[in-house]
């Protein structure tokens, strides 16, 4: 069996090396190598060229090297084989760290204290609300959203979540579907987006949604964090809503176009914090370990885990 590692935008060599170490005796190839297309049984991909997987007639499984699969499903000519997405504790914990960091940064107004330090200003008279008085809402209660929600609860925040299907999670106010969205938004001071990018969620982070966020919160206006995908957000609306006070501040890890272009006003907006799509990286050892386990299961006749529902889009 041959494993094709097809990566755009990251250095492929360390991945090939790690797969080769983890799967001795197997062929690990990249699209740039010469190999027999018919020998390829598995493909591990990050942003492969659409249409390029069709020539592998004996392909059995496609593995996404990330938790999101929009980069795979944008391929309209995808072979009809199972698509497995990454579910991994390391990635999950990294995402929760990022969420905690930025929720706390907004709660404790750290950007303002950075500025004060720079200006040598000793001013400690600003109002500091308690975490219990701040309502955080997770858009998406999947693997990542649920873990972040639980960790925010430990810090004392008043946490709710929104998902497609109805859920019951201890101590968490759960809302679902289009019907539950308005009520969820109306009780949210800090909105954390951990949704996948699908036909239903594209552009969901827009003015209409921001205007439904709580207006009576303790932070002086609603705050948005998005680490889901850039395609969820309408950046022109985010900027206009920051300028007219509909939003107080945002932290964005993902963008409509990545890398974020140099002219984007998001870079230098005083109420915007930018991170370069690294809230939760795919750590090579953790990801290759996950894929090797899935291949072992598959070859032992067991079912694959975390197979994507292609129709649903995640
Ligand atoms: P999951 O599939 O486990 O969870 C997705 C959640 O979104 C589910 O709760 C699902 O609802 C909900 N959802 C999907 N569509 C809708 C909809 N139309 N309306 C309401 N809720 C919806 O995904 P993960 O938690 O593992 O990952 C989420 C996303 O995070 C990934 O798809 C990826 O885009 C992004 N990501 C970003 C990273 C980064 O570095 N910035 C790193 C890793 C992931 P239900 O539970 O009912 O199915
Ligand atoms: C992912 C990502 O989907 O890194 O895992 O964005």
CSV table of N, CA, C and O in Angstrom, one decimal, residues 153 267 303 307:
chain,number,residue,atom,x,y,z
A,153,UNK,N,-16.3,27.2,31.8
A,153,UNK,CA,-17.1,27.1,33.0
A,153,UNK,C,-16.3,26.9,34.2
A,153,UNK,O,-16.6,27.5,35.3
A,267,UNK,N,-5.5,44.7,10.3
A,267,UNK,CA,-4.1,44.6,11.0
A,267,UNK,C,-4.0,45.6,12.0
A,267,UNK,O,-3.4,45.4,13.1
A,303,UNK,N,-14.3,-0.5,11.9
A,303,UNK,CA,-14.8,0.7,11.3
A,303,UNK,C,-13.8,1.9,11.5
A,303,UNK,O,-13.2,2.0,12.5
A,307,UNK,N,-15.6,9.6,10.5
A,307,UNK,CA,-15.9,9.7,9.0
A,307,UNK,C,-16.9,10.9,8.8
A,307,UNK,O,-17.9,11.1,9.5
